[in-house]
Amino acid sequence: GLRSAQLTAHNTTNNFADSCCDARKWNGLNEHGRAVIREMNRLGMVVNVAHASDETILQAVEVSTDPMVFSHGGFRHFVDTPRNITDGAAKAIAAKGGVIGIQFGSSFNNPKFAAWSRRYPLGPAKPAAPAAPAVQKPSRYATMSIEEVDREVAKGLPAVYRGAIPDEYWMGTDQLARVIDYGVQLVGEEHMALGSDFDGG
């Protein structure tokens, strides 16, 4: 069966949890979201708070009786984007026995790349303020098979910058090591992991 689930619908707020990069509808979690976490705990599922808002992460930690994971992202200390985790949220996850996964890509963890990409309209690392919710009518996909939905969604992937990136702005292993070391100093090595995000980052 399903062993883990992300609380939010990627970067979109859903019916029970606010996302990092969408409108704040619930100020974190609503009561149904708390019930979802309790049921995930009962089933032995891993709660994944990647892509969740700061409020959602902190409330999820409070509700969960089990450790949770921030599976892939970076530290806001390096790149100030709501997709990255705050030091306070990382410490809260670690205090509950959870794990923070570090994404390998430049956009979340390389300040030089983030600064460079913000100068271009298609740059991937622009800090996103919570946006107005996208209005998607459920009927849009109602008559499509899952294969057809996959093909439709795949048109926008990979969701990364497709232009030429100058060599000096790529994140090397030295910067990745700095990010990991920062996390180790912040929360301890037993709470750090690699969260590659190969399909998106």
Coordinates of N, CA and C in Angstrom, one line a residue:
G1 N 0.8 -1.2 0.0 CA 0.0 0.0 0.0 C 0.9 1.3 0.0
L2 N 0.2 2.4 0.1 CA 0.9 3.7 0.1 C 1.6 3.9 1.4
R3 N 2.9 4.1 1.4 CA 3.7 4.2 2.6 C 4.1 5.6 3.0
S4 N 3.9 6.5 2.1 CA 4.2 7.9 2.4 C 3.3 8.8 1.5
A5 N 3.0 10.0 1.9 CA 2.3 11.0 1.1 C 2.7 12.4 1.5
Q6 N 2.7 13.3 0.5 CA 3.0 14.7 0.7 C 1.7 15.3 1.1
L7 N 1.7 16.2 2.1 CA 0.4 16.8 2.5 C -0.2 17.7 1.5
T8 N 0.6 18.5 0.8 CA 0.0 19.4 -0.2 C 0.0 18.9 -1.6
A9 N -0.8 19.5 -2.5 CA -0.8 19.1 -3.9 C 0.3 19.8 -4.6
H10 N 1.5 19.3 -4.4 CA 2.7 20.0 -5.0 C 2.7 21.4 -4.5
N11 N 2.8 22.4 -5.3 CA 2.8 23.8 -4.9 C 1.4 24.4 -4.7
T12 N 0.4 23.6 -4.7 CA -1.0 24.1 -4.7 C -1.6 23.7 -3.3
T13 N -2.3 24.7 -2.7 CA -3.1 24.4 -1.5 C -4.2 23.5 -1.9
N14 N -4.5 22.5 -1.0 CA -5.6 21.6 -1.3 C -6.7 21.8 -0.3
N15 N -7.5 20.8 -0.1 CA -8.7 21.0 0.8 C -8.4 20.9 2.3
F16 N -7.1 20.7 2.6 CA -6.8 20.6 4.0 C -5.5 21.1 4.5
A17 N -4.6 21.5 3.5 CA -3.3 21.9 3.9 C -2.8 23.0 2.9
D18 N -2.2 24.1 3.5 CA -1.7 25.2 2.7 C -0.3 24.8 2.2
S19 N -0.1 25.2 0.9 CA 1.2 25.0 0.2 C 2.1 26.2 0.5
C20 N 3.3 26.0 0.2 CA 4.3 27.1 0.4 C 4.1 28.2 -0.7
C21 N 3.6 27.8 -1.8 CA 3.6 28.8 -2.9 C 2.2 29.1 -3.5
D22 N 1.2 29.0 -2.7 CA -0.1 29.2 -3.1 C -0.8 30.0 -2.0
A23 N -2.1 30.4 -2.3 CA -2.9 31.2 -1.3 C -3.0 30.4 0.0
R24 N -2.9 31.2 1.1 CA -3.1 30.6 2.4 C -4.6 30.5 2.7
K25 N -5.1 29.3 2.6 CA -6.6 29.1 2.8 C -7.0 28.7 4.2
W26 N -6.0 27.9 4.9 CA -6.4 27.3 6.2 C -5.5 27.9 7.3
N27 N -4.6 28.8 7.0 CA -3.6 29.2 8.0 C -2.8 28.0 8.5
G28 N -2.5 27.1 7.6 CA -1.7 25.9 7.9 C -2.6 24.7 7.5
L29 N -3.1 24.0 8.6 CA -4.0 22.9 8.4 C -5.4 23.2 8.9
N30 N -6.4 22.6 8.3 CA -7.7 22.6 8.9 C -7.9 21.3 9.7
E31 N -9.1 21.2 10.3 CA -9.3 20.0 11.1 C -9.2 18.7 10.3
H32 N -9.7 18.7 9.0 CA -9.5 17.5 8.2 C -8.1 17.2 8.0
G33 N -7.2 18.2 7.8 CA -5.8 18.0 7.7 C -5.2 17.3 8.9
R34 N -5.6 17.8 10.1 CA -5.1 17.1 11.3 C -5.6 15.7 11.4
A35 N -6.8 15.4 10.9 CA -7.3 14.0 10.9 C -6.6 13.2 9.9
V36 N -6.2 13.8 8.8 CA -5.4 13.0 7.8 C -4.1 12.6 8.4
I37 N -3.4 13.5 9.1 CA -2.1 13.2 9.7 C -2.3 12.1 10.8
R38 N -3.4 12.2 11.6 CA -3.6 11.2 12.6 C -3.8 9.8 12.0
E39 N -4.5 9.8 10.8 CA -4.8 8.5 10.1 C -3.5 8.0 9.5
M40 N -2.7 8.9 9.0 CA -1.4 8.4 8.4 C -0.5 7.8 9.6
N41 N -0.5 8.4 10.7 CA 0.2 7.9 11.9 C -0.4 6.5 12.2
R42 N -1.7 6.4 12.3 CA -2.3 5.1 12.6 C -1.9 4.0 11.6
L43 N -1.8 4.3 10.3 CA -1.5 3.4 9.3 C 0.0 3.1 9.2
G44 N 0.8 3.9 9.9 CA 2.3 3.8 9.8 C 2.9 4.4 8.6
M45 N 2.2 5.4 8.0 CA 2.7 6.1 6.8 C 3.6 7.2 7.2
V46 N 4.6 7.6 6.4 CA 5.5 8.7 6.6 C 4.8 10.0 6.1
V47 N 4.7 11.0 6.9 CA 4.1 12.3 6.5 C 5.2 13.1 5.9
N48 N 5.0 13.6 4.7 CA 6.0 14.4 4.0 C 5.5 15.8 3.9
V49 N 6.3 16.7 4.5 CA 5.9 18.2 4.5 C 6.6 19.0 3.5
A50 N 7.3 18.4 2.5 CA 7.9 19.2 1.4 C 6.8 19.9 0.7
H51 N 7.0 21.1 0.2 CA 6.1 22.0 -0.5 C 5.0 22.6 0.4
A52 N 5.0 22.3 1.7 CA 4.0 22.9 2.6 C 4.5 24.3 3.1
S53 N 3.5 25.1 3.5 CA 3.8 26.4 4.0 C 4.4 26.2 5.4
D54 N 5.0 27.3 5.9 CA 5.7 27.3 7.2 C 4.7 26.9 8.3
E55 N 3.5 27.5 8.2 CA 2.4 27.1 9.2 C 2.1 25.7 9.1
T56 N 1.9 25.2 7.9 CA 1.5 23.8 7.8 C 2.6 22.8 8.4
I57 N 3.8 23.1 8.1 CA 4.9 22.3 8.6 C 4.9 22.3 10.1
L58 N 4.8 23.4 10.8 CA 4.9 23.5 12.2 C 3.6 22.8 12.8
Q59 N 2.5 23.0 12.2 CA 1.3 22.4 12.8 C 1.3 20.9 12.6
A60 N 1.8 20.4 11.5 CA 1.9 19.0 11.2 C 2.8 18.3 12.2
V61 N 4.0 19.0 12.5 CA 4.9 18.5 13.6 C 4.2 18.3 14.9
E62 N 3.4 19.3 15.2 CA 2.6 19.4 16.5 C 1.6 18.2 16.5
V63 N 0.9 18.0 15.4 CA -0.2 17.0 15.4 C 0.4 15.6 15.4
S64 N 1.4 15.3 14.6 CA 1.9 14.0 14.4 C 2.5 13.4 15.6
T65 N 2.2 12.1 15.8 CA 2.9 11.4 16.9 C 4.2 10.7 16.4
D66 N 4.4 10.7 15.1 CA 5.5 10.0 14.5 C 6.5 11.1 13.9
P67 N 7.7 10.7 13.7 CA 8.6 11.6 12.9 C 8.1 11.8 11.5
M68 N 8.5 12.9 10.9 CA 8.1 13.2 9.5 C 9.3 13.6 8.7
V69 N 9.1 13.8 7.4 CA 10.2 14.1 6.5 C 9.8 15.3 5.7
F70 N 10.9 16.2 5.5 CA 10.8 17.2 4.5 C 11.7 16.6 3.4
S71 N 11.1 16.0 2.4 CA 11.9 15.1 1.5 C 12.9 15.7 0.6
H72 N 12.6 16.9 0.1 CA 13.5 17.5 -0.9 C 13.3 19.0 -0.9
G73 N 14.4 19.7 -0.7 CA 14.3 21.2 -0.7 C 15.7 21.7 -0.3
G74 N 15.6 23.0 0.2 CA 16.8 23.6 0.7 C 16.5 24.4 2.0
F75 N 17.6 25.1 2.4 CA 17.4 25.9 3.6 C 17.2 27.4 3.1
R76 N 16.3 28.0 3.7 CA 16.0 29.4 3.4 C 17.2 30.3 3.8
H77 N 18.1 29.8 4.6 CA 19.3 30.5 5.0 C 20.1 30.8 3.7
F78 N 20.1 29.9 2.7 CA 20.9 30.0 1.5 C 20.1 30.7 0.4
V79 N 18.9 30.3 0.2 CA 18.1 30.9 -0.9 C 16.7 31.2 -0.3
D80 N 16.3 32.5 -0.3 CA 15.1 33.0 0.3 C 13.9 32.8 -0.6
T81 N 13.4 31.6 -0.6 CA 12.2 31.2 -1.3 C 11.3 30.4 -0.4
P82 N 10.0 30.6 -0.5 CA 9.1 29.9 0.4 C 9.1 28.4 0.2
R83 N 9.7 27.9 -0.9 CA 9.8 26.5 -1.1 C 10.8 25.9 -0.2
N84 N 11.8 26.7 0.4 CA 12.8 26.2 1.3 C 12.3 26.2 2.7
I85 N 13.0 25.5 3.5 CA 12.6 25.3 4.9 C 13.3 26.4 5.8
T86 N 12.6 26.9 6.8 CA 13.2 27.8 7.8 C 14.0 27.0 8.8
D87 N 14.9 27.7 9.4 CA 15.7 27.0 10.5 C 14.7 26.5 11.6
G88 N 13.8 27.3 12.0 CA 12.8 26.9 13.0 C 12.0 25.7 12.7
A89 N 11.6 25.6 11.4 CA 10.8 24.4 11.0 C 11.7 23.2 11.0
A90 N 13.0 23.4 10.5 CA 13.9 22.2 10.5 C 14.2 21.7 11.9
K91 N 14.4 22.6 12.8 CA 14.6 22.2 14.2 C 13.4 21.5 14.8
A92 N 12.2 22.0 14.4 CA 11.0 21.3 14.9 C 10.8 19.9 14.4
I93 N 11.1 19.7 13.1 CA 11.1 18.4 12.5 C 12.1 17.5 13.2
A94 N 13.3 18.0 13.3 CA 14.4 17.2 14.0 C 14.0 16.8 15.4
A95 N 13.4 17.7 16.2 CA 13.1 17.5 17.6 C 12.1 16.4 17.7
K96 N 11.3 16.1 16.6 CA 10.3 15.0 16.6 C 10.9 13.8 16.0
G97 N 12.3 13.8 15.7 CA 12.9 12.6 15.1 C 12.9 12.5 13.6
G98 N 12.5 13.6 12.9 CA 12.3 13.6 11.5 C 13.6 13.9 10.7
V99 N 13.5 14.0 9.4 CA 14.6 14.1 8.5 C 14.3 15.2 7.5
I100 N 15.4 16.0 7.1 CA 15.4 17.0 6.1 C 16.2 16.5 4.9
G101 N 15.6 16.4 3.7 CA 16.3 16.0 2.5 C 16.8 17.2 1.7
I102 N 18.1 17.2 1.4 CA 18.6 18.3 0.6 C 18.6 18.0 -0.9
Q103 N 18.0 19.0 -1.6 CA 17.9 18.9 -3.1 C 19.2 19.2 -3.7
F104 N 19.6 18.6 -4.8 CA 20.9 18.8 -5.4 C 20.9 20.0 -6.3
G105 N 19.8 20.5 -6.8 CA 19.8 21.5 -7.8 C 20.2 22.9 -7.3
S106 N 20.7 23.7 -8.3 CA 21.2 25.0 -8.0 C 20.1 26.0 -7.4
S107 N 18.8 25.8 -7.9 CA 17.8 26.8 -7.6 C 17.5 26.9 -6.1
F108 N 17.6 25.9 -5.4 CA 17.2 25.9 -4.0 C 18.4 26.1 -3.0
N109 N 19.6 25.8 -3.5 CA 20.7 25.8 -2.5 C 21.9 26.5 -3.0
N110 N 21.9 27.2 -4.1 CA 23.0 27.9 -4.6 C 22.7 29.4 -4.7
P111 N 23.1 30.3 -3.7 CA 22.8 31.7 -3.8 C 23.3 32.4 -5.0
K112 N 24.4 32.0 -5.6 CA 24.9 32.6 -6.8 C 23.9 32.4 -8.0
F113 N 23.5 31.1 -8.1 CA 22.5 30.8 -9.2 C 21.2 31.5 -8.9
A114 N 20.7 31.5 -7.7 CA 19.5 32.2 -7.4 C 19.5 33.7 -7.8
A115 N 20.6 34.3 -7.4 CA 20.7 35.8 -7.8 C 20.8 35.9 -9.3
W116 N 21.5 35.1 -10.0 CA 21.6 35.2 -11.4 C 20.3 34.9 -12.1
S117 N 19.6 33.9 -11.7 CA 18.3 33.5 -12.3 C 17.2 34.5 -12.1
R118 N 17.3 35.3 -11.1 CA 16.2 36.3 -10.8 C 16.3 37.5 -11.8
R119 N 17.4 37.6 -12.5 CA 17.5 38.6 -13.5 C 16.8 38.3 -14.8
Y120 N 16.4 37.1 -14.9 CA 15.8 36.6 -16.2 C 14.3 36.2 -16.0
P121 N 13.4 36.6 -16.9 CA 12.0 36.3 -16.7 C 11.7 34.8 -16.6
L122 N 12.5 33.9 -17.1 CA 12.2 32.5 -17.0 C 13.1 31.8 -16.0
G123 N 13.8 32.6 -15.2 CA 14.7 32.0 -14.2 C 13.9 31.2 -13.2
P124 N 14.4 30.1 -12.7 CA 13.6 29.2 -11.8 C 13.6 29.6 -10.4
A125 N 14.4 30.5 -10.0 CA 14.6 30.7 -8.5 C 14.0 32.0 -8.0
K126 N 13.1 32.6 -8.7 CA 12.5 33.8 -8.2 C 11.7 33.5 -6.9
P127 N 11.9 34.3 -5.9 CA 11.1 34.0 -4.7 C 9.6 34.2 -4.9
A128 N 8.9 33.3 -4.6 CA 7.4 33.3 -5.0 C 6.6 33.7 -3.8
A129 N 5.9 34.8 -3.9 CA 5.0 35.2 -2.9 C 3.8 34.3 -3.1
P130 N 3.0 34.0 -2.0 CA 1.9 33.2 -2.2 C 0.9 33.8 -3.2
A131 N 0.6 33.0 -4.2 CA -0.2 33.4 -5.3 C -1.7 33.2 -5.0
A132 N -2.5 33.9 -5.8 CA -3.9 33.6 -5.8 C -4.1 32.2 -6.3
P133 N -5.1 31.5 -5.7 CA -5.3 30.1 -6.1 C -5.7 30.0 -7.5
A134 N -5.1 29.0 -8.2 CA -5.5 28.8 -9.6 C -6.9 28.1 -9.6
V135 N -7.8 28.6 -10.4 CA -9.1 28.0 -10.4 C -9.1 26.9 -11.5
Q136 N -9.2 25.7 -11.0 CA -9.3 24.5 -11.9 C -10.6 23.8 -11.6
K137 N -11.4 23.7 -12.6 CA -12.7 23.0 -12.4 C -12.4 21.5 -12.5
P138 N -13.0 20.7 -11.5 CA -12.7 19.3 -11.5 C -13.1 18.6 -12.9
S139 N -14.1 19.3 -13.6 CA -14.5 18.7 -14.8 C -13.4 18.6 -15.9
R140 N -12.4 19.4 -15.8 CA -11.3 19.5 -16.8 C -10.8 18.1 -17.1
Y141 N -10.5 17.3 -16.1 CA -10.0 16.0 -16.3 C -11.0 14.9 -16.1
A142 N -12.2 15.2 -15.8 CA -13.2 14.2 -15.5 C -13.4 13.1 -16.5
T143 N -13.2 13.5 -17.8 CA -13.5 12.5 -18.9 C -12.2 11.9 -19.4
M144 N -11.0 12.2 -18.8 CA -9.7 11.8 -19.3 C -9.3 10.5 -18.5
S145 N -8.6 9.6 -19.2 CA -8.0 8.5 -18.5 C -6.7 9.0 -17.7
I146 N -6.2 8.2 -16.8 CA -5.0 8.7 -16.1 C -3.8 8.8 -17.0
E147 N -3.8 8.0 -18.1 CA -2.7 8.2 -19.1 C -2.8 9.5 -19.8
E148 N -4.0 9.9 -20.1 CA -4.3 11.2 -20.8 C -3.9 12.4 -19.9
V149 N -4.3 12.2 -18.6 CA -3.9 13.3 -17.6 C -2.4 13.4 -17.5
D150 N -1.7 12.2 -17.4 CA -0.3 12.2 -17.4 C 0.4 12.9 -18.6
R151 N -0.1 12.6 -19.8 CA 0.4 13.3 -21.0 C 0.2 14.8 -21.0
E152 N -1.0 15.2 -20.5 CA -1.3 16.6 -20.4 C -0.3 17.3 -19.4
V153 N -0.1 16.7 -18.2 CA 0.7 17.3 -17.2 C 2.2 17.3 -17.7
A154 N 2.6 16.3 -18.4 CA 4.0 16.1 -18.8 C 4.4 17.2 -19.7
K155 N 3.5 17.9 -20.4 CA 3.9 19.0 -21.3 C 4.6 20.1 -20.6
G156 N 4.4 20.3 -19.3 CA 5.1 21.3 -18.6 C 6.3 20.8 -17.8
L157 N 6.7 19.6 -18.1 CA 7.9 19.1 -17.3 C 9.1 18.9 -18.3
P158 N 10.3 18.9 -17.8 CA 10.7 19.2 -16.4 C 10.5 20.7 -16.1
A159 N 10.1 21.0 -14.9 CA 9.8 22.4 -14.5 C 11.1 23.1 -14.1
V160 N 12.0 23.1 -15.0 CA 13.3 23.8 -14.7 C 13.6 24.7 -15.9
Y161 N 14.5 25.6 -15.7 CA 15.0 26.5 -16.7 C 15.7 25.8 -17.8
R162 N 15.3 26.1 -19.0 CA 15.8 25.3 -20.2 C 16.8 26.1 -21.0
G163 N 17.2 27.3 -20.6 CA 18.2 28.1 -21.3 C 19.6 27.6 -20.9
A164 N 20.6 28.3 -21.5 CA 22.0 28.0 -21.2 C 22.3 28.7 -19.9
I165 N 22.9 27.9 -19.0 CA 23.3 28.5 -17.7 C 24.8 28.6 -17.7
P166 N 25.4 29.7 -17.5 CA 26.9 29.9 -17.4 C 27.5 29.0 -16.3
D167 N 28.6 28.4 -16.6 CA 29.3 27.5 -15.7 C 29.4 28.0 -14.3
E168 N 29.7 29.3 -14.1 CA 30.0 29.8 -12.8 C 28.7 29.8 -11.9
Y169 N 27.6 29.6 -12.5 CA 26.3 29.6 -11.7 C 25.8 28.2 -11.3
W170 N 26.4 27.2 -11.8 CA 26.1 25.8 -11.5 C 26.5 25.5 -10.0
M171 N 25.7 24.8 -9.3 CA 26.1 24.4 -7.9 C 27.1 23.2 -8.0
G172 N 28.2 23.4 -7.5 CA 29.2 22.2 -7.4 C 29.0 21.5 -6.1
T173 N 29.8 20.4 -6.0 CA 29.7 19.6 -4.7 C 30.2 20.4 -3.5
D174 N 31.0 21.4 -3.7 CA 31.5 22.2 -2.6 C 30.3 23.0 -2.0
Q175 N 29.4 23.5 -2.8 CA 28.3 24.2 -2.2 C 27.3 23.2 -1.6
L176 N 27.1 22.1 -2.3 CA 26.2 21.1 -1.7 C 26.7 20.6 -0.3
A177 N 28.0 20.5 -0.2 CA 28.6 20.1 1.1 C 28.4 21.2 2.1
R178 N 28.5 22.5 1.7 CA 28.2 23.6 2.6 C 26.8 23.5 3.2
V179 N 25.8 23.2 2.3 CA 24.4 23.2 2.7 C 24.2 22.0 3.6
I180 N 24.8 20.9 3.3 CA 24.6 19.7 4.2 C 25.3 20.0 5.5
D181 N 26.5 20.6 5.5 CA 27.1 20.9 6.8 C 26.3 21.9 7.6
Y182 N 25.7 22.8 6.9 CA 24.8 23.8 7.7 C 23.7 23.0 8.4
G183 N 23.1 22.1 7.7 CA 22.0 21.3 8.3 C 22.5 20.4 9.4
V184 N 23.7 19.9 9.3 CA 24.3 19.0 10.3 C 24.5 19.9 11.6
Q185 N 25.1 21.1 11.4 CA 25.3 22.0 12.5 C 24.0 22.4 13.2
L186 N 23.0 22.6 12.3 CA 21.7 23.1 12.8 C 20.9 22.0 13.6
V187 N 20.8 20.8 13.0 CA 19.9 19.8 13.6 C 20.5 18.5 13.9
G188 N 21.8 18.3 13.5 CA 22.5 17.0 13.7 C 22.4 16.1 12.5
E189 N 23.5 15.3 12.3 CA 23.6 14.5 11.1 C 22.6 13.4 11.0
E190 N 22.0 13.0 12.1 CA 21.0 11.9 12.0 C 19.7 12.4 11.5
H191 N 19.6 13.8 11.3 CA 18.3 14.3 10.8 C 18.5 14.9 9.4
M192 N 19.7 14.6 8.7 CA 19.9 15.1 7.4 C 19.9 13.9 6.4
A193 N 19.4 14.2 5.2 CA 19.4 13.2 4.1 C 19.6 13.9 2.8
L194 N 19.8 13.1 1.7 CA 19.9 13.6 0.4 C 18.5 13.4 -0.3
G195 N 18.0 14.6 -0.8 CA 16.6 14.6 -1.4 C 16.7 15.1 -2.8
S196 N 17.2 14.3 -3.7 CA 17.7 14.8 -5.0 C 16.8 15.6 -5.9
D197 N 15.5 15.2 -5.9 CA 14.5 15.9 -6.8 C 15.0 15.9 -8.2
F198 N 15.4 14.7 -8.7 CA 16.0 14.5 -10.0 C 14.9 14.9 -11.1
D199 N 13.7 14.7 -10.8 CA 12.6 15.0 -11.8 C 12.2 16.4 -11.9
G200 N 12.7 17.2 -11.0 CA 12.3 18.6 -11.0 C 13.4 19.6 -10.8
G201 N 14.5 19.2 -10.3 CA 15.5 20.2 -10.0 C 16.8 20.1 -10.7

